[in-house]
Tab-separated table of C-alpha atoms in Angstrom:
chain	number	residue	atom	x	y	z
A	1	MET	CA	22.146	22.005	-25.561
A	2	TRP	CA	19.644	19.636	-26.457
A	3	ILE	CA	15.763	19.804	-24.486
A	4	ILE	CA	13.918	16.872	-23.340
A	5	ILE	CA	9.689	17.722	-23.427
A	6	GLY	CA	6.987	16.347	-21.205
A	7	ILE	CA	3.391	16.972	-20.789
A	8	SER	CA	4.467	20.617	-21.251
A	9	LYS	CA	6.844	20.582	-18.522
A	10	LEU	CA	10.383	21.087	-19.533
A	11	CYS	CA	13.204	18.485	-18.207
A	12	THR	CA	16.381	20.470	-19.744
A	13	THR	CA	19.561	19.249	-19.896
A	14	VAL	CA	23.121	20.575	-21.016
A	15	ARG	CA	26.058	18.322	-22.072
A	16	SER	CA	28.445	19.709	-19.429
A	17	GLY	CA	25.142	17.496	-17.021
A	18	VAL	CA	23.636	20.786	-15.660
A	19	VAL	CA	20.366	20.068	-15.423
A	20	LYS	CA	17.249	22.787	-14.849
A	21	LEU	CA	13.764	21.603	-13.437
A	22	PRO	CA	10.748	23.869	-13.527
A	23	GLN	CA	9.219	24.821	-9.877
A	24	ALA	CA	6.210	23.411	-10.968
A	25	SER	CA	8.034	19.877	-12.953
A	26	LEU	CA	5.893	16.046	-13.228
A	27	PHE	CA	8.928	14.938	-12.391
A	28	THR	CA	11.463	14.965	-9.193
A	29	CYS	CA	14.767	14.454	-8.860
A	30	SER	CA	15.851	14.122	-5.455
A	31	ARG	CA	19.269	15.031	-6.205
A	32	ALA	CA	22.035	17.374	-8.799
A	33	MET	CA	22.353	14.825	-11.410
A	34	ALA	CA	26.176	15.224	-11.915
A	35	LYS	CA	27.977	12.111	-11.989
A	36	SER	CA	27.380	11.033	-15.689
A	37	LYS	CA	24.692	12.474	-19.007
A	38	PHE	CA	22.268	9.301	-19.057
A	39	GLU	CA	20.933	10.560	-15.329
A	40	TYR	CA	18.714	12.901	-16.258
A	41	VAL	CA	16.443	9.465	-16.791
A	42	ARG	CA	15.641	10.123	-13.065
A	43	CYS	CA	13.743	12.930	-14.022
A	44	PHE	CA	11.380	10.229	-16.080
A	45	GLU	CA	10.454	9.060	-12.305
A	46	THR	CA	6.859	10.259	-10.719
A	47	ASP	CA	5.850	11.772	-7.719
A	48	ASP	CA	4.020	8.673	-5.513
A	49	THR	CA	4.158	10.541	-2.632
A	50	CYS	CA	0.780	8.952	-0.999
A	51	LEU	CA	-0.758	12.446	1.263
A	52	ARG	CA	-0.390	13.282	4.811
A	53	ASN	CA	-2.834	12.870	7.636
A	54	CYS	CA	-4.262	9.267	5.513
A	55	TYR	CA	-4.089	5.613	6.582
A	56	ILE	CA	-2.813	4.136	3.644
A	57	VAL	CA	-4.332	0.326	2.892
A	58	VAL	CA	-2.723	-1.892	0.487
A	59	ARG	CA	-5.071	-5.530	-0.597
A	60	LEU	CA	-3.636	-7.907	-2.264
A	61	ASP	CA	-6.061	-10.544	-4.058
A	62	GLY	CA	-4.683	-13.649	-5.143
A	63	ARG	CA	-4.555	-13.768	-9.024
A	64	ASN	CA	-5.824	-16.720	-11.143
A	65	PHE	CA	-6.484	-17.826	-7.327
A	66	HIS	CA	-9.387	-20.000	-8.715
A	67	LYS	CA	-7.883	-22.000	-10.791
A	68	PHE	CA	-5.625	-21.905	-8.578
A	69	ALA	CA	-6.817	-23.948	-5.412
A	70	GLU	CA	-8.457	-26.646	-8.344
A	71	GLN	CA	-4.990	-27.532	-9.133
A	72	HIS	CA	-4.194	-27.761	-5.442
A	73	LYS	CA	-7.185	-30.052	-3.706
A	74	PHE	CA	-8.439	-26.632	-1.943
A	75	THR	CA	-11.379	-28.060	0.254
A	76	LYS	CA	-14.558	-26.742	0.042
A	77	PRO	CA	-16.155	-24.572	0.278
A	78	ASN	CA	-12.977	-23.701	2.654
A	79	ASP	CA	-9.996	-25.368	3.313
A	80	ASN	CA	-8.469	-24.262	6.049
A	81	ARG	CA	-4.521	-25.009	5.794
A	82	ALA	CA	-5.549	-22.210	3.685
A	83	LEU	CA	-6.583	-19.855	5.147
A	84	GLY	CA	-4.081	-20.832	7.845
A	85	LEU	CA	-1.192	-20.078	5.138
A	86	MET	CA	-2.943	-16.654	4.335
A	87	THR	CA	-2.627	-15.848	8.086
A	88	ARG	CA	1.055	-16.725	8.061
A	89	SER	CA	1.374	-15.017	5.536
A	90	ALA	CA	-0.156	-11.664	6.823
A	91	ARG	CA	1.829	-11.971	10.158
A	92	SER	CA	5.130	-11.812	8.273
A	93	VAL	CA	4.293	-8.998	6.272
A	94	MET	CA	2.987	-6.852	9.639
A	95	GLU	CA	6.665	-8.624	12.073
A	96	ASP	CA	8.658	-6.972	9.207
A	97	LEU	CA	6.902	-3.747	8.764
A	98	GLU	CA	5.550	-2.824	12.883
A	99	ASP	CA	3.931	0.156	11.092
A	100	VAL	CA	0.728	-1.654	9.879
A	101	VAL	CA	-1.330	-1.408	12.637
A	102	ILE	CA	-4.191	-4.245	11.791
A	103	ALA	CA	-5.037	-6.224	9.407
A	104	TYR	CA	-8.392	-8.017	7.489
A	105	GLY	CA	-8.237	-11.147	5.370
A	106	GLN	CA	-10.881	-13.292	3.946
A	107	SER	CA	-10.564	-16.346	0.781
A	108	ASP	CA	-7.465	-15.415	-1.508
A	109	GLU	CA	-7.575	-11.636	0.004
A	110	PHE	CA	-5.616	-9.609	2.715
A	111	SER	CA	-5.810	-5.365	3.472
A	112	PHE	CA	-2.827	-3.766	5.854
A	113	VAL	CA	-3.695	-0.970	7.058
A	114	PHE	CA	-0.871	1.667	7.883
A	115	LYS	CA	-0.581	4.213	10.346
A	116	ARG	CA	-2.525	7.486	9.393
A	117	SER	CA	1.581	8.734	10.950
A	118	THR	CA	3.835	6.085	9.267
A	119	THR	CA	6.942	8.022	7.353
A	120	TRP	CA	8.316	4.832	6.351
A	121	PHE	CA	9.497	4.591	2.406
A	122	LYS	CA	8.761	8.425	2.285
A	123	ARG	CA	4.998	7.482	1.622
A	124	ARG	CA	6.121	6.237	-1.807
A	125	ALA	CA	2.504	3.407	-3.429
A	126	SER	CA	5.196	1.976	-4.766
A	127	LYS	CA	7.380	1.271	-1.887
A	128	PHE	CA	4.242	0.478	-0.096
A	129	MET	CA	2.559	-1.740	-2.229
A	130	THR	CA	5.833	-3.498	-3.512
A	131	HIS	CA	6.908	-4.719	-0.613
A	132	VAL	CA	3.571	-6.096	1.198
A	133	ALA	CA	3.328	-7.643	-1.980
A	134	SER	CA	6.911	-9.432	-2.198
A	135	GLN	CA	6.885	-9.965	1.674
A	136	PHE	CA	3.476	-11.721	1.712
A	137	SER	CA	4.427	-14.175	-1.562
A	138	SER	CA	7.743	-15.150	-0.562
A	139	SER	CA	5.703	-16.112	2.871
A	140	TYR	CA	3.615	-17.734	1.036
A	141	VAL	CA	6.050	-19.889	-0.686
A	142	PHE	CA	7.967	-20.343	2.452
A	143	TYR	CA	5.510	-21.119	5.070
A	144	TRP	CA	3.331	-23.437	1.784
A	145	LYS	CA	5.335	-27.488	4.453
A	146	GLU	CA	3.792	-26.105	7.392
A	147	PHE	CA	0.713	-26.186	6.314
A	148	PHE	CA	-0.001	-29.033	3.465
A	149	GLY	CA	2.939	-31.234	4.482
A	150	GLU	CA	4.112	-32.887	1.507
A	151	GLN	CA	0.813	-31.486	-0.428
A	152	PRO	CA	3.790	-30.122	-3.481
A	153	LEU	CA	3.391	-26.455	-4.594
A	154	LEU	CA	3.150	-27.256	-8.391
A	155	TYR	CA	4.169	-23.133	-9.711
A	156	PRO	CA	4.615	-19.678	-7.138
A	157	PRO	CA	1.654	-18.031	-7.008
A	158	GLY	CA	0.167	-14.702	-7.545
A	159	PHE	CA	-1.030	-11.432	-5.972
A	160	ASP	CA	-1.916	-7.647	-7.587
A	161	GLY	CA	-2.368	-5.206	-4.954
A	162	ARG	CA	-3.851	-1.826	-4.815
A	163	VAL	CA	-2.978	1.647	-2.469
A	164	VAL	CA	-5.824	3.021	-0.992
A	165	LEU	CA	-5.964	5.995	0.646
A	166	TYR	CA	-8.725	6.998	3.661
A	167	PRO	CA	-8.572	10.199	5.472
A	168	SER	CA	-10.682	9.591	8.465
A	169	ASN	CA	-11.464	7.193	11.298
A	170	ARG	CA	-15.150	6.732	10.140
A	171	ASN	CA	-13.440	6.156	5.806
A	172	LEU	CA	-11.570	3.820	6.785
A	173	ARG	CA	-13.723	1.561	9.237
A	174	ASP	CA	-15.825	1.430	6.577
A	175	TYR	CA	-13.410	-0.412	4.517
A	176	LEU	CA	-13.438	-3.029	6.475
A	177	SER	CA	-17.349	-3.418	7.547
A	178	TRP	CA	-17.632	-3.728	3.839
A	179	ARG	CA	-14.924	-5.857	3.112
A	180	GLN	CA	-16.395	-8.273	5.876
A	181	ALA	CA	-19.303	-8.220	4.987
A	182	ASP	CA	-18.665	-9.372	1.442
A	183	CYS	CA	-16.448	-12.278	3.438
A	184	HIS	CA	-19.902	-13.353	4.590
A	185	ILE	CA	-21.780	-12.899	1.186
A	186	ASN	CA	-19.419	-14.963	-0.751
A	187	ASN	CA	-19.561	-17.334	2.116
A	188	LEU	CA	-22.954	-17.491	2.681
A	189	TYR	CA	-23.412	-18.353	-1.401
A	190	ASN	CA	-20.141	-20.770	-1.117
A	191	THR	CA	-21.352	-22.415	1.528
A	192	ALA	CA	-24.876	-23.106	-0.110
A	193	PHE	CA	-23.525	-24.259	-3.038
A	194	TRP	CA	-21.443	-26.358	-2.456
A	195	THR	CA	-23.779	-28.316	0.117
A	196	LEU	CA	-25.993	-28.517	-2.561
A	197	VAL	CA	-23.400	-30.324	-4.876
A	198	GLN	CA	-21.743	-32.524	-2.353
A	199	LYS	CA	-24.806	-33.339	-0.181
A	200	GLY	CA	-27.659	-32.164	-2.933
A	201	GLY	CA	-26.337	-34.566	-5.905
A	202	LEU	CA	-26.550	-31.610	-7.995
A	203	THR	CA	-24.136	-30.356	-10.726
A	204	THR	CA	-22.103	-27.245	-10.298
A	205	THR	CA	-24.614	-25.348	-13.384
A	206	GLN	CA	-27.324	-26.640	-11.405
A	207	ALA	CA	-26.256	-25.366	-8.520
A	208	GLU	CA	-25.319	-22.496	-9.381
A	209	GLU	CA	-29.062	-22.284	-11.491
A	210	ARG	CA	-30.331	-22.974	-8.464
A	211	LEU	CA	-29.729	-19.841	-5.362
A	212	LYS	CA	-28.890	-17.682	-8.616
A	213	GLY	CA	-31.675	-14.506	-8.042
A	214	THR	CA	-31.445	-15.952	-4.574
A	215	LEU	CA	-31.341	-13.702	-0.878
A	216	ALA	CA	-29.620	-14.624	2.222
A	217	ALA	CA	-32.330	-15.809	4.030
A	218	GLU	CA	-33.439	-18.296	1.543
A	219	LYS	CA	-29.414	-19.444	1.459
A	220	ASN	CA	-29.881	-20.041	4.924
A	221	GLU	CA	-33.822	-21.618	4.537
A	222	ILE	CA	-32.173	-24.485	1.703
A	223	LEU	CA	-29.147	-25.017	3.937
A	224	PHE	CA	-31.857	-25.395	7.425
A	225	SER	CA	-34.536	-27.254	6.006
A	226	GLU	CA	-32.722	-29.563	3.490
A	227	PHE	CA	-30.267	-30.034	4.667
A	228	SER	CA	-30.100	-29.334	8.851
A	229	ILE	CA	-27.145	-26.903	8.420
A	230	ASN	CA	-27.713	-23.658	10.723
A	231	TYR	CA	-25.752	-21.384	9.120
A	232	ASN	CA	-25.395	-19.360	12.170
A	233	THR	CA	-23.223	-21.954	13.463
A	234	GLU	CA	-20.453	-22.245	11.433
A	235	ALA	CA	-17.252	-21.689	12.171
A	236	PHE	CA	-15.905	-17.914	12.693
A	237	LEU	CA	-13.210	-17.952	10.701
A	238	HIS	CA	-14.840	-19.111	7.583
A	239	ARG	CA	-18.330	-16.221	8.249
A	240	LYS	CA	-16.606	-13.113	9.976
A	241	GLY	CA	-12.426	-13.234	8.105
A	242	THR	CA	-9.277	-12.999	9.904
A	243	THR	CA	-8.328	-9.241	11.641
A	244	LEU	CA	-4.995	-9.359	12.617
A	245	ILE	CA	-3.953	-6.547	15.695
A	246	TRP	CA	-1.161	-5.822	17.729
A	247	GLU	CA	-1.151	-6.565	21.582
A	248	LYS	CA	1.037	-7.044	24.577
A	249	LYS	CA	1.442	-9.751	25.252
A	250	ASP	CA	3.622	-10.745	29.070
A	251	GLU	CA	5.913	-13.805	29.207
A	252	THR	CA	8.054	-15.722	31.181
A	253	VAL	CA	11.499	-17.044	30.604
A	254	THR	CA	14.394	-18.149	32.666
A	255	LYS	CA	17.253	-16.322	33.220
A	256	ARG	CA	21.060	-17.980	33.719
A	257	MET	CA	21.942	-14.618	35.866
A	258	LYS	CA	25.160	-14.058	38.802
A	259	LEU	CA	23.780	-12.998	42.081
A	260	PRO	CA	26.852	-10.724	44.386
A	261	ASN	CA	28.314	-13.555	46.074
A	262	GLU	CA	29.235	-14.832	42.189
A	263	GLU	CA	26.978	-17.375	42.341
A	264	GLU	CA	24.917	-18.184	39.097
A	265	LYS	CA	21.195	-18.478	39.464
A	266	ASP	CA	18.450	-19.270	37.712
A	267	VAL	CA	15.585	-16.188	37.595
A	268	LYS	CA	11.751	-15.971	36.188
A	269	VAL	CA	11.533	-13.034	34.012
A	270	THR	CA	8.487	-11.686	33.256
A	271	ARG	CA	8.495	-8.897	30.092
A	272	SER	CA	5.839	-7.542	28.300
A	273	ARG	CA	5.610	-7.807	24.519
A	274	LYS	CA	3.920	-7.262	21.510
A	275	ARG	CA	2.387	-10.203	19.936
A	276	VAL	CA	0.417	-10.016	16.178
A	277	GLN	CA	-2.468	-11.752	17.459
A	278	ALA	CA	-5.762	-12.997	15.442
A	279	HIS	CA	-8.831	-13.004	16.184
A	280	HIS	CA	-12.409	-13.523	13.865
A	281	CYS	CA	-14.823	-11.615	15.226
A	282	ASP	CA	-17.610	-9.042	13.911
A	283	ILE	CA	-15.397	-5.530	13.310
A	284	ILE	CA	-18.442	-3.605	12.069
A	285	GLY	CA	-20.686	-3.197	15.564
A	286	GLU	CA	-18.449	-1.041	17.571
A	287	THR	CA	-17.675	-3.435	20.351
A	288	PHE	CA	-14.353	-4.508	18.645
A	289	TRP	CA	-12.912	-0.783	18.565
A	290	GLU	CA	-13.705	-0.576	21.952
A	291	GLU	CA	-12.091	-3.385	22.787
A	292	HIS	CA	-9.123	-1.687	20.790
A	293	PRO	CA	-8.543	1.479	21.178
A	294	ASP	CA	-5.163	2.290	20.137
A	295	ILE	CA	-5.349	0.548	16.511
A	296	LEU	CA	-6.580	3.981	15.116
A	297	GLU	CA	-5.069	7.865	15.337
A	298	ASP	CA	-7.487	10.318	16.161
A	299	ASP	CA	-9.057	12.481	13.367
A	300	GLY	CA	-7.741	15.784	15.023
């Protein structure tokens, strides 16, 4: 008989194939392993089951997207093609994983919120992250031509992910508010920065120096007094990011139906279907949540 010891927990395997695990073992084996002597290695898989009654959030971020944007000649400060592609990829994730109740994205990131009661993937964090990341990445490549036409995709993009749990509606809303506030901060800076470069004739180094230490009000003043740009009239897509939710929409289709007298006739049929809809609006205040009360589950 031989024994494997792991961090004060024992996983004992005998040559006959019988496995005995301590009740409080760090390692979990989902079924008896009697097929081969090598199956003991499954005992090294750690349990990454997410806590119950928590929203599961998977956030993806573009890996080294500054370089990616430069090499693919993204328009500064905002490229609507790139933003549209991000949204289309996120919609693909939601359509594939219907337990995502809301998603929020800006720039090169997107957050996906799984409902608190989800049992998908047995609530394993690694499964959530890998499914979301792979579906999003493959969709980004698949839909590239839809947004960039004949401009070639020079190399595959990369996205890293993380899983975070939020136990209450307040926690979840604060998280989404944080991401939208980040969108505003970054977009205001980028708008001022690239305006100074593109319209003001400054180098990138000079523009960075000009904006160093400035507050939001000062950036707004630079845009308005020097370039007659009212930041508050900039596109909501750029200032607020993109929020994706499920909404029921009535749609009318024509069906060929056979009548009692054996005659066939085209009949219009109206049915309600859930679709992923994009919103470019404030999600920090109460209005959005009052208009869509079905997104959040009761704290109970």
